[in-house]
Amino acid sequence: MPKQNAFYAQSGGVTSVINASACGVIETARANKKEIGKVYAGNNGIIGALREELIDTSKESAKTIAALRHTPSGAFGSCRYKLKSLEENRAEYERLIEVFKAHNIGYFFYNGGGDSADTCLKVSQLSETMGYPIQAIHVPKTVDNDLPHTDCSPGFGSVAKYVAVSTREAGLDVASMCDTSTKVFILEVMGRHAGWIAAAGGLARDSEDAPPHIILFPEIAFDKAKFLKKVNRTVKKYGYCVVVASEGTQDKEGNFIADAGSKDAFGHTQLGGVAPTLATMVKDELGYKYHWAVADYLQRAARHIASATDVEQAYAVGKAAVEFALAGKNAVMPCIVRKKSKRYSWSIGEAPLEEIANVEKMMPRNYIDKEGFNISKAGFEYLSPLIQGEDYPPFKNGLPQYAKLKKVFVEKKLKKAFKV
Amino acid sequence: MPKQNAFYAQSGGVTSVINASACGVIETARANKKEIGKVYAGNNGIIGALREELIDTSKESAKTIAALRHTPSGAFGSCRYKLKSLEENRAEYERLIEVFKAHNIGYFFYNGGGDSADTCLKVSQLSETMGYPIQAIHVPKTVDNDLPHTDCSPGFGSVAKYVAVSTREAGLDVASMCDTSTKVFILEVMGRHAGWIAAAGGLARDSEDAPPHIILFPEIAFDKAKFLKKVNRTVKKYGYCVVVASEGTQDKEGNFIADAGSKDAFGHTQLGGVAPTLATMVKDELGYKYHWAVADYLQRAARHIASATDVEQAYAVGKAAVEFALAGKNAVMPCIVRKKSKRYSWSIGEAPLEEIANVEKMMPRNYIDKEGFNISKAGFEYLSPLIQGEDYPPFKNGLPQYAKLKKVFVEKKLKKAFKV
C-alpha cells in the first residue's frame, strides 16, 4: 500500500498546550516518513477539511514546528463545530471522504475534548458506514479536565497552575490591604459543569488561614445564606476573604447564578458574570468592600506560566496518537495513566473512543471537603502533580515569542465548494 | 548624636515589586548600621505608626529580607489612609511624634504614590511645624505610572508586562477560534485617570494586524459610535477584534462608562465593569459573540511575570532613599532618570516632594496615535524598555515561593491607644 497523508485538526476551546500536541503529532510523523506522508492541518479545525482548506505543515521549518511546543492557542485555527449524525447530514460525510480521497488522507488526528471525540468517533466509523478506510485517533485536550478514562486532560494542568498562582498572588494583595480597603476578593474561573479548574485554586492554600477561603464548585449547590455566612466568618477571623468561583456555580435547581443568556454552537449556555454577581451579594448583604476578577481567556492562553508536566503530557499524547496510527489502531485515544507510586509518574495508555465521546467526567465528591467550600486532601493529592514544573517560553523584548506559521495551503483539487 | 532608628511603611495600592523597594531600604540600612539603627515597619502603613504597631525588621533573617525582592503585595501591610492637614487634625501629628520619640525614629521612608507623597511631605515638615527633627524620604511606587518627575514609577513596568503578555496570549486564543466562535474580546485593565496601563497592551502588537486592535484610554473621550464602527471594521478585516480598555474609560463629559457607585478612602470612585459594559454594547449593536476579562488585582500582583527592569528599579529607589537620608536629605523622592542614549539606560535622580504630592502625570497625547485607538511610535518607545527582562520567583511544588515574615512587633512604650 502506498503511504498515505495525515489530517490533523484542532477542535473546541483552545488551551495553552494544544499546540504542543500538534508539535508531537507533526514531529512524530516527520520521524516516520516511510509510513506517513505529509501532515495536512485543517484550517480552523474540521471545517478546514469540509472546505478543503488544508495547511501543508511540511512547508513549516523544523524550528517553527518545534516552537509550537511553547505557543498557546490553536496555531492552525480551531472551531466549535460538531458533525451531525450520518442520518442527519450525510452530505458532510460524503464531502469529508471526497476531500480525504483527493488528498490521499488515511490518518485522522483530532485534537479536542469530549464533544470533539464524538466527531472523531464518527470519522473512525467511515470505513464501516461509508466504505472509506481511515484510521481516526483522538488527541485529548480540554482545560475542563472532564474527559473520561484519562487521569487528566492536557490543557488542564496549565490552567490549574495559572489559577493557583493567580490565587496565591491576588490573595497576598488582598491580605496586605484589608485593614482599610478591600475585604472580599472574588476570582471567577472557567469550568461549565465540572469544578476542576476552581478546585485548582485550592492548591494555593499552604496553611489553614491562607487563601482561597472559599471555592464555589458547580458540583455543590450554591446556598446564598451559607455562602454569605462563611464570607462573614472568614472576614471576622482573618480580616479578608478570597473566593474562587467556577463560572458554572449553580443553585440546587441547577440554575447558573450568572446566566448571560446566549448559547454556543454546541448548545451550551454562554456564562460569565458570576464574580460581579457574588460581589454584589457581598456588598448588599454584608457591606464589605469588594474587588473581583474574571480571568476568562487569560487563564487558558497563559502559556507563560504553563505547567511543565502538562506540556510534556500534551506533547506525549500527540506523539502517541501517531504511534497508535502506525500500529494500525482506530477509534482510540491515547490517555494519561497515573502510576501507583508514591512519587507522581505517568505513562501513556489507550482508551476506546466510544467510551469517551460525549461523556463528562465529574469531579469525585471526595475531592471536595465536607463543608463543600474547599478541596480535600484527596483533591489536593490528585491536583498537585499536574502543576509541577515551569516551562517558560523564550522571550524577546520583554514578550514571549510564539510560533508564527507560514500557513501554506494545499492546492484545492475539488471543484465544488462546500458551504459550512 | 546617637544613631536613630528608621520607620518604613507601604501605602496605597500594592504592586508586585513594592517589597523589592522594602528589600532595598532594609538591606541598605543593614549595610549602614553605624549610622542607622533598626528599621521598624509600620503594620499596615502609616496606621501602624499611629497605633504604635511597629514590626521589628531586624528580627527577620537576611534570607527572608532578600526574598522580599521577589514577593508581591505589601509584606508589612499597606493602607489607604491620608493624613489630614495639620490644621484639621493636629492630634494625628502629635501622636506620630509621640511614637517616633518613644522609638527613637529619625528617618521616615514612605513607599507610595502621589496621595502618599502628600503624607510623606507633611511628615517631612514636622521639624518646622512641630519642632520634631525627622528626615522623610518618599519611595516611589504606583502601578498607575502617574508620579511626576520620575521617568516611570516602580510597579508600573511589571503590570505593563502582565498586560502586554496577557493581551498577546489572549489575542492568539481569539484569533484561533474567531471563525466559528468569539469575535470580540475585551480585556479591562487598571488606570483610573491615566491610560498608562491600557497603553501597555499596545506592546503586544508586533504587526499592523496583530492585537490589540483597539485601546480605550481615559485621555480620549469615549465615542460609542466611533468605537462600534472600529470594532465592526476590525472584525470584517481580520475576523476578530481585541480591545484593551482602561477602567477609567470616560465620555467627553468625563463620566466613567462603568461607575460602580462607591468611593474609596481618598474619595475616588470605585470602578469596575467597563469590559462587560462594552461587551453588551457590541452584542446589542453588532451581534458579535464576545468574551471579556477583568484582570483586576491579578495584574498588579503578578510577580511571576514581573519585569526585571521594574524589579531593579524598585530595589534601587529603596536603596537610594536610605542613601539620601544618610546624606542628610529631607522631603525628597529618588526617581528614575532615563538617559539620553539609543540603548535604554537609567540612573537615580532626586525630586522635591512638594512638586510630587497630589500631582498626577498624564500620558502625553503624542503617545497615542492620531485616531486615538492605539499607541504611537513615541508611546511604544517610551513603554517598551520598561517591560524588558524576566525575573522569575523561585518555585516549589509548582507554585511561587513568596517571603513569609515572622512579623515580630516592637514592644509598645506608650500607654494610650490611638483610635484610627
PDB file of C-alpha atoms in Angstrom, chain A residues 12-14 44 47 51 72-74 77-80 161-162 164-166 168-170 172-174 176-177 179-182 185 187 203-204 206 264 270 273 289-298 300-305 387-390 392 395 397-402 404, chain B residues 12-14 44 47 51 72-74 77-80 161-162 164-166 168-170 172-174 176-177 179-182 185 187 203-204 206 264 270 273 289-298 300-305 387-390 392 395 397-402 404:
ATOM      1  CA  GLY A  12     -13.167  23.320  20.530  1.00  0.00           C
ATOM      2  CA  GLY A  13     -11.824  25.761  23.067  1.00  0.00           C
ATOM      3  CA  VAL A  14      -8.078  26.108  22.735  1.00  0.00           C
ATOM      4  CA  ASN A  44      -9.977  26.127  11.683  1.00  0.00           C
ATOM      5  CA  ILE A  47     -14.215  22.987   8.905  1.00  0.00           C
ATOM      6  CA  ARG A  51     -13.904  23.464   2.922  1.00  0.00           C
ATOM      7  CA  PRO A  72      -0.556  28.858  23.182  1.00  0.00           C
ATOM      8  CA  SER A  73      -3.898  28.823  21.344  1.00  0.00           C
ATOM      9  CA  GLY A  74      -4.668  26.853  18.203  1.00  0.00           C
ATOM     10  CA  GLY A  77      -7.263  27.592  13.970  1.00  0.00           C
ATOM     11  CA  SER A  78      -9.879  25.728  15.938  1.00  0.00           C
ATOM     12  CA  CYS A  79     -13.652  25.618  15.706  1.00  0.00           C
ATOM     13  CA  ARG A  80     -16.754  24.847  17.593  1.00  0.00           C
ATOM     14  CA  LYS A 161      -1.267  26.327  37.539  1.00  0.00           C
ATOM     15  CA  TYR A 162      -2.419  29.738  36.323  1.00  0.00           C
ATOM     16  CA  ALA A 164      -3.307  28.500  41.657  1.00  0.00           C
ATOM     17  CA  VAL A 165      -0.559  31.074  41.043  1.00  0.00           C
ATOM     18  CA  SER A 166      -3.050  33.896  40.493  1.00  0.00           C
ATOM     19  CA  ARG A 168      -1.829  32.977  45.693  1.00  0.00           C
ATOM     20  CA  GLU A 169      -0.681  36.318  44.275  1.00  0.00           C
ATOM     21  CA  ALA A 170      -4.033  38.109  44.461  1.00  0.00           C
ATOM     22  CA  LEU A 172      -1.349  38.300  49.151  1.00  0.00           C
ATOM     23  CA  ASP A 173      -2.533  41.566  47.621  1.00  0.00           C
ATOM     24  CA  VAL A 174      -5.871  41.473  49.432  1.00  0.00           C
ATOM     25  CA  SER A 176      -1.922  43.309  52.663  1.00  0.00           C
ATOM     26  CA  MET A 177      -4.635  45.925  52.303  1.00  0.00           C
ATOM     27  CA  ASP A 179      -7.320  46.630  57.134  1.00  0.00           C
ATOM     28  CA  THR A 180      -8.509  49.753  55.323  1.00  0.00           C
ATOM     29  CA  SER A 181      -9.540  48.559  51.861  1.00  0.00           C
ATOM     30  CA  THR A 182     -10.925  45.512  50.031  1.00  0.00           C
ATOM     31  CA  PHE A 185     -11.968  39.319  46.528  1.00  0.00           C
ATOM     32  CA  LEU A 187     -11.856  35.344  41.143  1.00  0.00           C
ATOM     33  CA  LEU A 203      -3.540  24.435  45.567  1.00  0.00           C
ATOM     34  CA  ALA A 204      -2.570  27.978  46.558  1.00  0.00           C
ATOM     35  CA  ASP A 206      -0.477  26.274  52.142  1.00  0.00           C
ATOM     36  CA  ASP A 264     -22.665  28.438  21.772  1.00  0.00           C
ATOM     37  CA  GLN A 270     -22.620  31.142  27.464  1.00  0.00           C
ATOM     38  CA  GLY A 273     -20.501  37.316  35.413  1.00  0.00           C
ATOM     39  CA  LYS A 289     -15.664  46.497  50.063  1.00  0.00           C
ATOM     40  CA  TYR A 290     -15.026  44.028  47.261  1.00  0.00           C
ATOM     41  CA  HIS A 291     -12.966  43.512  44.144  1.00  0.00           C
ATOM     42  CA  TRP A 292     -13.448  40.866  41.519  1.00  0.00           C
ATOM     43  CA  ALA A 293     -11.591  39.481  38.538  1.00  0.00           C
ATOM     44  CA  VAL A 294     -12.730  37.380  35.631  1.00  0.00           C
ATOM     45  CA  ALA A 295      -9.770  35.523  34.138  1.00  0.00           C
ATOM     46  CA  ASP A 296     -11.646  34.280  31.071  1.00  0.00           C
ATOM     47  CA  TYR A 297      -9.326  33.525  28.113  1.00  0.00           C
ATOM     48  CA  LEU A 298      -6.293  34.737  30.046  1.00  0.00           C
ATOM     49  CA  ARG A 300      -6.344  29.116  29.132  1.00  0.00           C
ATOM     50  CA  ALA A 301      -3.940  31.168  26.995  1.00  0.00           C
ATOM     51  CA  ALA A 302      -1.342  31.765  29.710  1.00  0.00           C
ATOM     52  CA  ARG A 303       1.469  29.769  28.159  1.00  0.00           C
ATOM     53  CA  HIS A 304       3.960  31.947  30.035  1.00  0.00           C
ATOM     54  CA  ILE A 305       3.075  30.117  33.245  1.00  0.00           C
ATOM     55  CA  ILE A 387       1.005  21.810  38.023  1.00  0.00           C
ATOM     56  CA  GLN A 388       4.582  20.742  38.680  1.00  0.00           C
ATOM     57  CA  GLY A 389       7.399  22.396  36.821  1.00  0.00           C
ATOM     58  CA  GLU A 390       7.754  25.577  34.829  1.00  0.00           C
ATOM     59  CA  TYR A 392       8.867  29.240  30.163  1.00  0.00           C
ATOM     60  CA  PHE A 395      11.215  35.989  25.492  1.00  0.00           C
ATOM     61  CA  ASN A 397      11.982  42.473  24.047  1.00  0.00           C
ATOM     62  CA  GLY A 398      10.115  41.585  27.190  1.00  0.00           C
ATOM     63  CA  LEU A 399       7.484  39.489  25.439  1.00  0.00           C
ATOM     64  CA  PRO A 400       7.074  35.765  24.788  1.00  0.00           C
ATOM     65  CA  GLN A 401       7.966  34.777  21.258  1.00  0.00           C
ATOM     66  CA  TYR A 402       5.345  32.471  19.893  1.00  0.00           C
ATOM     67  CA  LYS A 404       4.301  32.220  13.529  1.00  0.00           C
TER      68      LYS A 404
ATOM     69  CA  GLY B  12      -1.865  52.777  48.893  1.00  0.00           C
ATOM     70  CA  GLY B  13      -2.484  50.073  46.317  1.00  0.00           C
ATOM     71  CA  VAL B  14       0.249  47.480  46.407  1.00  0.00           C
ATOM     72  CA  ASN B  44      -0.497  48.382  57.561  1.00  0.00           C
ATOM     73  CA  ILE B  47      -1.682  53.409  60.554  1.00  0.00           C
ATOM     74  CA  ARG B  51      -1.326  52.688  66.524  1.00  0.00           C
ATOM     75  CA  PRO B  72       4.387  40.671  45.502  1.00  0.00           C
ATOM     76  CA  SER B  73       1.930  42.730  47.571  1.00  0.00           C
ATOM     77  CA  GLY B  74       2.763  44.687  50.692  1.00  0.00           C
ATOM     78  CA  GLY B  77       0.555  45.606  55.111  1.00  0.00           C
ATOM     79  CA  SER B  78      -0.460  48.740  53.296  1.00  0.00           C
ATOM     80  CA  CYS B  79      -3.310  51.163  53.788  1.00  0.00           C
ATOM     81  CA  ARG B  80      -5.411  53.736  52.091  1.00  0.00           C
ATOM     82  CA  LYS B 161       4.428  43.432  31.160  1.00  0.00           C
ATOM     83  CA  TYR B 162       1.496  41.439  32.524  1.00  0.00           C
ATOM     84  CA  ALA B 164       1.220  43.076  27.233  1.00  0.00           C
ATOM     85  CA  VAL B 165       1.809  39.339  27.725  1.00  0.00           C
ATOM     86  CA  SER B 166      -1.845  38.658  28.520  1.00  0.00           C
ATOM     87  CA  ARG B 168      -0.670  38.738  23.216  1.00  0.00           C
ATOM     88  CA  GLU B 169      -1.750  35.384  24.639  1.00  0.00           C
ATOM     89  CA  ALA B 170      -5.483  36.049  24.717  1.00  0.00           C
ATOM     90  CA  LEU B 172      -3.839  34.357  19.863  1.00  0.00           C
ATOM     91  CA  ASP B 173      -6.679  32.496  21.535  1.00  0.00           C
ATOM     92  CA  VAL B 174      -9.356  34.670  19.960  1.00  0.00           C
ATOM     93  CA  SER B 176      -7.625  30.853  16.524  1.00  0.00           C
ATOM     94  CA  MET B 177     -11.341  30.487  17.141  1.00  0.00           C
ATOM     95  CA  ASP B 179     -14.211  31.708  12.521  1.00  0.00           C
ATOM     96  CA  THR B 180     -16.951  29.953  14.491  1.00  0.00           C
ATOM     97  CA  SER B 181     -16.782  31.456  17.974  1.00  0.00           C
ATOM     98  CA  THR B 182     -15.852  34.633  19.802  1.00  0.00           C
ATOM     99  CA  PHE B 185     -12.599  40.070  23.227  1.00  0.00           C
ATOM    100  CA  LEU B 187      -9.669  42.996  28.497  1.00  0.00           C
ATOM    101  CA  LEU B 203       3.291  46.498  23.263  1.00  0.00           C
ATOM    102  CA  ALA B 204       1.783  43.149  22.292  1.00  0.00           C
ATOM    103  CA  ASP B 206       4.104  43.320  16.542  1.00  0.00           C
ATOM    104  CA  ASP B 264     -12.592  54.670  48.398  1.00  0.00           C
ATOM    105  CA  GLN B 270     -14.606  52.658  42.787  1.00  0.00           C
ATOM    106  CA  GLY B 273     -17.267  46.640  34.852  1.00  0.00           C
ATOM    107  CA  LYS B 289     -20.168  36.817  20.120  1.00  0.00           C
ATOM    108  CA  TYR B 290     -17.950  38.290  22.801  1.00  0.00           C
ATOM    109  CA  HIS B 291     -15.819  37.340  25.758  1.00  0.00           C
ATOM    110  CA  TRP B 292     -14.364  39.650  28.353  1.00  0.00           C
ATOM    111  CA  ALA B 293     -11.855  39.514  31.162  1.00  0.00           C
ATOM    112  CA  VAL B 294     -11.233  41.797  34.089  1.00  0.00           C
ATOM    113  CA  ALA B 295      -7.671  41.397  35.334  1.00  0.00           C
ATOM    114  CA  ASP B 296      -8.165  43.460  38.493  1.00  0.00           C
ATOM    115  CA  TYR B 297      -5.703  42.545  41.277  1.00  0.00           C
ATOM    116  CA  LEU B 298      -4.198  39.760  39.186  1.00  0.00           C
ATOM    117  CA  ARG B 300      -0.693  44.185  39.962  1.00  0.00           C
ATOM    118  CA  ALA B 301       0.050  41.029  41.980  1.00  0.00           C
ATOM    119  CA  ALA B 302       1.532  39.024  39.102  1.00  0.00           C
ATOM    120  CA  ARG B 303       5.063  38.798  40.411  1.00  0.00           C
ATOM    121  CA  HIS B 304       5.545  35.606  38.426  1.00  0.00           C
ATOM    122  CA  ILE B 305       5.756  37.669  35.237  1.00  0.00           C
ATOM    123  CA  ILE B 387       8.971  45.578  30.426  1.00  0.00           C
ATOM    124  CA  GLN B 388      12.395  44.206  29.499  1.00  0.00           C
ATOM    125  CA  GLY B 389      13.699  41.124  31.185  1.00  0.00           C
ATOM    126  CA  GLU B 390      12.141  38.372  33.247  1.00  0.00           C
ATOM    127  CA  TYR B 392      11.056  34.684  37.911  1.00  0.00           C
ATOM    128  CA  PHE B 395       9.021  27.829  42.561  1.00  0.00           C
ATOM    129  CA  ASN B 397       5.703  22.225  44.116  1.00  0.00           C
ATOM    130  CA  GLY B 398       4.570  24.168  41.072  1.00  0.00           C
ATOM    131  CA  LEU B 399       3.941  27.396  42.943  1.00  0.00           C
ATOM    132  CA  PRO B 400       5.975  30.548  43.542  1.00  0.00           C
ATOM    133  CA  GLN B 401       7.527  30.682  46.981  1.00  0.00           C
ATOM    134  CA  TYR B 402       6.996  34.102  48.465  1.00  0.00           C
ATOM    135  CA  LYS B 404       6.771  34.817  54.888  1.00  0.00           C
TER     136      LYS B 404
END
